[in-house]
Short mmCIF file of C-alpha atoms and ligand atoms in Angstrom, two decimals:
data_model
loop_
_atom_site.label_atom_id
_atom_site.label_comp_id
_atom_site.label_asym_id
_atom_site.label_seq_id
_atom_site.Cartn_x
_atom_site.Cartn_y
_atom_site.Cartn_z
CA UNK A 1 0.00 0.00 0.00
CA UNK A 2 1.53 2.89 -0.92
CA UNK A 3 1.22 6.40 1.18
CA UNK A 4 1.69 10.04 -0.48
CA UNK A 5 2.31 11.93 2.29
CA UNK A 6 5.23 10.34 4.04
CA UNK A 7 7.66 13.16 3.90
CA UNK A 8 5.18 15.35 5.87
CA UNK A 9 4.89 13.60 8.93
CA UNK A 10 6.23 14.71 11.82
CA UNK A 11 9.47 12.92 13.01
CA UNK A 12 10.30 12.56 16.36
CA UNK A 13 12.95 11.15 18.49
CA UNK A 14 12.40 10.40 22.30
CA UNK A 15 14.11 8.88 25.32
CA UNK A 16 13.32 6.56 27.61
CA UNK A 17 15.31 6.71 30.23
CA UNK A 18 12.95 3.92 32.06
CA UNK A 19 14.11 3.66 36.06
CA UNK A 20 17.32 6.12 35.37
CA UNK A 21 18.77 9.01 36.88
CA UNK A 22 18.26 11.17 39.78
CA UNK A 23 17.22 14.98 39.87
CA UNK A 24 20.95 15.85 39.83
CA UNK A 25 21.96 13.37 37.15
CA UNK A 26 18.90 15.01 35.10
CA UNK A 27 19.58 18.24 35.08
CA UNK A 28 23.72 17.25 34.19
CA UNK A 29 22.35 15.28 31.59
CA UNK A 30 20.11 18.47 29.96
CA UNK A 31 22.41 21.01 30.16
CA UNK A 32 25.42 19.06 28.33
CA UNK A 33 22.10 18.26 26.01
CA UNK A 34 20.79 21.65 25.14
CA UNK A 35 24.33 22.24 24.20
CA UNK A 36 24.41 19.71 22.10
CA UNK A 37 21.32 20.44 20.50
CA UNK A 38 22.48 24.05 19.39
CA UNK A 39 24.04 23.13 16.55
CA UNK A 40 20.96 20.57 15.27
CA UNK A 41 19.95 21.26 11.65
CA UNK A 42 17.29 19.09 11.35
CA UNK A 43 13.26 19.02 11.21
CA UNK A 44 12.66 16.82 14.50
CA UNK A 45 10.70 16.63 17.76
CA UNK A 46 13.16 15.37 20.18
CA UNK A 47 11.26 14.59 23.47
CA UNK A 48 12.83 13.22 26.74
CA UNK A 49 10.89 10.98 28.97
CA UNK A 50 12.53 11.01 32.70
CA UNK A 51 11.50 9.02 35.76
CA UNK A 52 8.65 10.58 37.58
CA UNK A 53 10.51 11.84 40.13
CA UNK A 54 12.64 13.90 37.93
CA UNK A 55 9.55 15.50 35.79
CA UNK A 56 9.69 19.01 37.63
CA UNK A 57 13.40 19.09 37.24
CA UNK A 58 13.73 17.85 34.06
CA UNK A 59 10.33 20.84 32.90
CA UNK A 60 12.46 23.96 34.44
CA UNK A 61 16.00 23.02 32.88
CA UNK A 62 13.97 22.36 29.45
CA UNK A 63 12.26 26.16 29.70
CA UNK A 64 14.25 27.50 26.71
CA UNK A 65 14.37 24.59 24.97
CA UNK A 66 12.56 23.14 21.81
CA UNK A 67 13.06 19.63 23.65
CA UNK A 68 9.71 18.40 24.92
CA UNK A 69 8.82 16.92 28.14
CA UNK A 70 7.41 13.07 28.08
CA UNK A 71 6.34 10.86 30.94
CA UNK A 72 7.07 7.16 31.35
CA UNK A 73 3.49 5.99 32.19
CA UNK A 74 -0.35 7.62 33.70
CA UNK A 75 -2.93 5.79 35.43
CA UNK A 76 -6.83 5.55 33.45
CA UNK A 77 -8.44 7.68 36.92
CA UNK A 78 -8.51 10.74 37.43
CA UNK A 79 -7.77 10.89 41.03
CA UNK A 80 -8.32 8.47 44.30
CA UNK A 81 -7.34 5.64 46.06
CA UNK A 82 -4.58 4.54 43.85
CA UNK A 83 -1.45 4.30 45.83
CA UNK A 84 1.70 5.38 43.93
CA UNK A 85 0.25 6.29 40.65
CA UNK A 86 0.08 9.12 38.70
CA UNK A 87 -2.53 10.95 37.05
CA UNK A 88 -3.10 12.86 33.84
CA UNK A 89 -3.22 16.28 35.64
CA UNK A 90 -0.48 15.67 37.78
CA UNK A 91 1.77 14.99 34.43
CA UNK A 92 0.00 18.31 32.86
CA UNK A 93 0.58 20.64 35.24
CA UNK A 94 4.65 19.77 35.15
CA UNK A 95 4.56 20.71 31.48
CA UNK A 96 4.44 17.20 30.40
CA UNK A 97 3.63 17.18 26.88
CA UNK A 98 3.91 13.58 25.50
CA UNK A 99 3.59 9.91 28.05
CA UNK A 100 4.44 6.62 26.81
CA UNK A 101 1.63 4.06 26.87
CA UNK A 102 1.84 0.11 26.87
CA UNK A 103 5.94 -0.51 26.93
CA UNK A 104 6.35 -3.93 26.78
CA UNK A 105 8.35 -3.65 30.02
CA UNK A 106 4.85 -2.45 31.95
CA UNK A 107 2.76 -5.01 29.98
CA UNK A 108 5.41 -7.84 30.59
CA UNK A 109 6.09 -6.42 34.56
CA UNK A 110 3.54 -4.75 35.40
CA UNK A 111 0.67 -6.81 33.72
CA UNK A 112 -0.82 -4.12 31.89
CA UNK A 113 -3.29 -5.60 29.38
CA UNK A 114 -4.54 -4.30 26.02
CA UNK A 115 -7.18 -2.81 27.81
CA UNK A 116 -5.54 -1.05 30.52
CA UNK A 117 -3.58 0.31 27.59
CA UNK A 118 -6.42 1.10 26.10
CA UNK A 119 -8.39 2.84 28.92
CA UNK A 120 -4.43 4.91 29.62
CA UNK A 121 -4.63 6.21 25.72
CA UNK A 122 -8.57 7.38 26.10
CA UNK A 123 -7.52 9.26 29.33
CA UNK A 124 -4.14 10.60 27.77
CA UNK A 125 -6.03 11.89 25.04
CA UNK A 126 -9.06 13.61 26.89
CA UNK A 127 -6.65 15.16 29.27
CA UNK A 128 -4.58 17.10 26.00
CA UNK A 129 -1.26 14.58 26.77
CA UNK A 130 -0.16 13.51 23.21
CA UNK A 131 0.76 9.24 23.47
CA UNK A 132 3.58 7.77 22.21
CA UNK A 133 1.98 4.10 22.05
CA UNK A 134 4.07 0.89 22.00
CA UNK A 135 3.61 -2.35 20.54
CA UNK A 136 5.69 -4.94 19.60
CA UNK A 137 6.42 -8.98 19.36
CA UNK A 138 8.35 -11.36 21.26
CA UNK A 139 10.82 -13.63 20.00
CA UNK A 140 8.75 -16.51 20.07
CA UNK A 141 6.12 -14.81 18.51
CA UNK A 142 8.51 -13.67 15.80
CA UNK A 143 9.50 -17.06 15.52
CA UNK A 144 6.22 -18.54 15.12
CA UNK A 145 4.87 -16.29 12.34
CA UNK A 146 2.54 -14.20 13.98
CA UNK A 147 4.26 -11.52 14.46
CA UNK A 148 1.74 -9.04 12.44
CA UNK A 149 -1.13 -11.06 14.61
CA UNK A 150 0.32 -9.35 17.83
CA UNK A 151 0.90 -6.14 16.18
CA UNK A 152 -2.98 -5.99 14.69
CA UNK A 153 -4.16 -7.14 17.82
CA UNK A 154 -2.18 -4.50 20.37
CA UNK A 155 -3.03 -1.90 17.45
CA UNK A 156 -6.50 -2.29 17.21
CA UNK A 157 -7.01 -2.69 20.99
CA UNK A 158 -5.70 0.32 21.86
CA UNK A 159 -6.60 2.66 18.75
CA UNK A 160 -10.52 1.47 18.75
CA UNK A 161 -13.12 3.65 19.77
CA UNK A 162 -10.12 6.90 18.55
CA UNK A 163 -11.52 9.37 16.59
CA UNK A 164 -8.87 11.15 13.30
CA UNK A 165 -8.74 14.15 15.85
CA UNK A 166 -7.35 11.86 18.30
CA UNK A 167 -4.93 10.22 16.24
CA UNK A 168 -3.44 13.79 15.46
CA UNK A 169 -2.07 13.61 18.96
CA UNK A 170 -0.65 10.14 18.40
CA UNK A 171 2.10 8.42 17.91
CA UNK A 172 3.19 4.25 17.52
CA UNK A 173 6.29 3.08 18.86
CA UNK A 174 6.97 -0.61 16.88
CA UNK A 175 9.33 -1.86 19.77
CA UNK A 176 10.12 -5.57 18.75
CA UNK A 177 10.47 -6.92 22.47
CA UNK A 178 13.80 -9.04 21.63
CA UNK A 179 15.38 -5.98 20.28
CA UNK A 180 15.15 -4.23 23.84
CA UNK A 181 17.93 -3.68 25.74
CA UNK A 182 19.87 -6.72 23.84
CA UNK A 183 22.10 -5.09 21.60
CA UNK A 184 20.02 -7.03 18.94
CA UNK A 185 18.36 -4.24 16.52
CA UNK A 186 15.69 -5.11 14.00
CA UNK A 187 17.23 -5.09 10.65
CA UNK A 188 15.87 -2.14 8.63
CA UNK A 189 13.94 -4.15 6.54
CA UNK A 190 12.31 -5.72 9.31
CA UNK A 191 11.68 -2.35 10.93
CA UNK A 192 10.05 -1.36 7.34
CA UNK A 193 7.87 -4.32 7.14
CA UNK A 194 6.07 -3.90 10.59
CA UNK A 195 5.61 -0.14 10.05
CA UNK A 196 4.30 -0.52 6.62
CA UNK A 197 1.99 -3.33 8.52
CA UNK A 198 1.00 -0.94 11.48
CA UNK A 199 -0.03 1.59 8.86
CA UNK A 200 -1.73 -0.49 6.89
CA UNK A 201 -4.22 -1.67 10.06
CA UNK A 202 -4.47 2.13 10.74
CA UNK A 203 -5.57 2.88 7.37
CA UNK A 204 -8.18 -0.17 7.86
CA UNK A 205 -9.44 1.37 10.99
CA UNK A 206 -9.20 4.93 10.26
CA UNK A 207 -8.80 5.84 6.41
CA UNK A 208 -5.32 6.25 4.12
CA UNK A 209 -5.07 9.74 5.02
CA UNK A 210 -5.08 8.75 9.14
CA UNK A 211 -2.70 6.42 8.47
CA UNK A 212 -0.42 8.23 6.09
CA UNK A 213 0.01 11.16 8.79
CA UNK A 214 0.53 8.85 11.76
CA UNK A 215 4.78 9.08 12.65
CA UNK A 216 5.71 5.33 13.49
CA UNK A 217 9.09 5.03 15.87
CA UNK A 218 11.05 2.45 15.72
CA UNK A 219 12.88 1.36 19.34
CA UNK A 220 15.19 -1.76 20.25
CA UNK A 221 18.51 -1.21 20.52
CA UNK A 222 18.79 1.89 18.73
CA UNK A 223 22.34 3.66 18.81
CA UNK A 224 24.56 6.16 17.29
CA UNK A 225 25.76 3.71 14.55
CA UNK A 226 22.61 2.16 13.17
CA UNK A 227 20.59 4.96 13.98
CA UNK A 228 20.93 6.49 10.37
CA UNK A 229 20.17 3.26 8.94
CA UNK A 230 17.27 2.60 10.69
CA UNK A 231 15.61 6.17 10.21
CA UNK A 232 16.19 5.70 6.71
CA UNK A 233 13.70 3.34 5.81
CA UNK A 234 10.24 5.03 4.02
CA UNK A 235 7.73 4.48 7.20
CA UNK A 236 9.90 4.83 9.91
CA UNK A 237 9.60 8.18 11.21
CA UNK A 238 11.81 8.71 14.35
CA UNK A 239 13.05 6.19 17.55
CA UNK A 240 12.15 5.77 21.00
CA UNK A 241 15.46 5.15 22.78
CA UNK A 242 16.09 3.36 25.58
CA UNK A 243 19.53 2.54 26.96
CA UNK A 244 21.86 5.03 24.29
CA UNK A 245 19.47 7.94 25.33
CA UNK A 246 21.35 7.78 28.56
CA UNK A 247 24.55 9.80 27.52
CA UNK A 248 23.89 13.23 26.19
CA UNK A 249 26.52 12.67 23.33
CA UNK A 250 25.56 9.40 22.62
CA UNK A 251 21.47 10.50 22.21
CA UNK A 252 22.49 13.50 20.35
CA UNK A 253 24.48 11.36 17.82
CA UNK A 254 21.55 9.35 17.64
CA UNK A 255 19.20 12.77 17.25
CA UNK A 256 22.45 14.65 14.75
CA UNK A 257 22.44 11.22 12.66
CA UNK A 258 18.98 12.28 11.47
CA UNK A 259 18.33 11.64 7.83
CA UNK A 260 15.40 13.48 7.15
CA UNK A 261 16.65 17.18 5.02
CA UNK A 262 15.71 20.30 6.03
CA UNK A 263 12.11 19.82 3.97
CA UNK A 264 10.83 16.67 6.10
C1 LIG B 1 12.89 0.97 25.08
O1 LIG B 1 12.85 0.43 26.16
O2 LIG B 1 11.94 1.67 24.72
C2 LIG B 1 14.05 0.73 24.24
C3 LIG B 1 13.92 0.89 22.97
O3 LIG B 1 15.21 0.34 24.89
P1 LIG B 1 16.65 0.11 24.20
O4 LIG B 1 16.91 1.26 23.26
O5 LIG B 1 17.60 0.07 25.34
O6 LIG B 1 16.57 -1.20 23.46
#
């Protein structure tokens, strides 16, 4: 299926710094950052998701920065008897702009189901957070073929009941689950193929033009030196980063080896 309007979606690259880094560490690791970033010619959202605790930190040292704020995770309420969780509001009002929703690490750990992802979208959504959604197979899956039956299924569970408005506000994250934190980095064809498939159940849900805007991020073991490669292919349209978004250099290598021209 081929979509028109690939060079205008918006490309974004984001960290995930998952349980990493103190308020101290945070605020060493954006100020060697934003210097890094002054020299960046290149048409990208570059968001960084700290730890909870580090959110207010992270917001004031970011003030005069293009680099948006994301959060790790939200709980579906609003407010209540939900010991240590955090709400939609609470993110908001630290100038949290994007949150990530359904890493395999919280589905695999944390048992969140496809619809506790899906309920955490709806209220990210409502409550003006743009989601940076993940999906992705295991290696067994991979292995036994049904690799684009786990991606429809995660997809479709957590998209349904979206309207086109909503899907302005977000974004898929195809995190193959054996490509996280291994070293082991989907080949860029295989990257290709699954994002080609996501859109492609997108497009069935919503319509071509839906699915044609929708930035798809590829994550698993993304780094400096196959970052380029990677962000290359047609449908992929940025990287969630996990353990190279640690190191200011090292992310902005990953962020500077952008291949997407000044008219992206
Ligand atoms: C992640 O956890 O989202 C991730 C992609 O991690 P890593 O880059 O370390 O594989």
């Amino acid at each position: 299926m081929l979509f028109k309007r690939g060079n205008m979606r918006k490309k974004i690259i984001a960290a995930n710094w998952k349980m990493n880094k103190d308020i101290n560490e945070t605020s060493d690791f954006i100020s060697a950052f934003n210097t890094e970033m002054k020299d960046i010619d290149c048409p990208i959202e570059v968001v960084v998701c700290p730890p909870f605790t580090a959110l207010y930190v992270a917001a004031k040292n970011l003030q005069e920065s293009q680099v948006r704020l994301g959060a790790q995770n939200l709980h579906f309420e609003d407010d209540g008897a939900f010991t240590g969780e955090v709400s939609a509001r609470m993110l908001q009002s630290l100038g949290v702009a994007y949150v990530i929703v359904g890493h395999s690490e919280r589905r695999q750990y944390f048992g969140e189901t496809d619809e506790v992802v899906a309920k955490k979208v709806k209220k990210a959504l409502s409550s003006n957070l743009k989601v940076i959604l993940c999906a992705g197979e295991t290696l067994s899956e991979r292995d036994g073929g049904v690799t684009e039956k786990v991606l429809e299924r995660q997809v479709k569970a957590a998209l349904g009941g979206l309207t086109a408005q909503d899907m302005a506000n977000l974004v898929i994250a195809y995190e193959p689950i054996w490509a996280i934190g291994t070293g082991r980095n989907a080949t860029p064809q295989q990257a290709e193929e699954a994002h080609a498939f996501i859109r492609s159940v997108v497009a069935e849900m919503f319509d071509r033009d839906v699915a044609a805007a929708l930035t798809i991020q590829y994550g698993g073991s993304v780094k400096p030196d196959n970052a380029a490669q990677l962000l290359s292919q047609p449908d992929v349209d940025g990287a969630l980063v996990g353990g190279a978004s640690l190191k200011a250099d090292s992310f902005a290598k990953i962020v500077k080896s952008c291949p997407f021209g000044k008219t992206a």
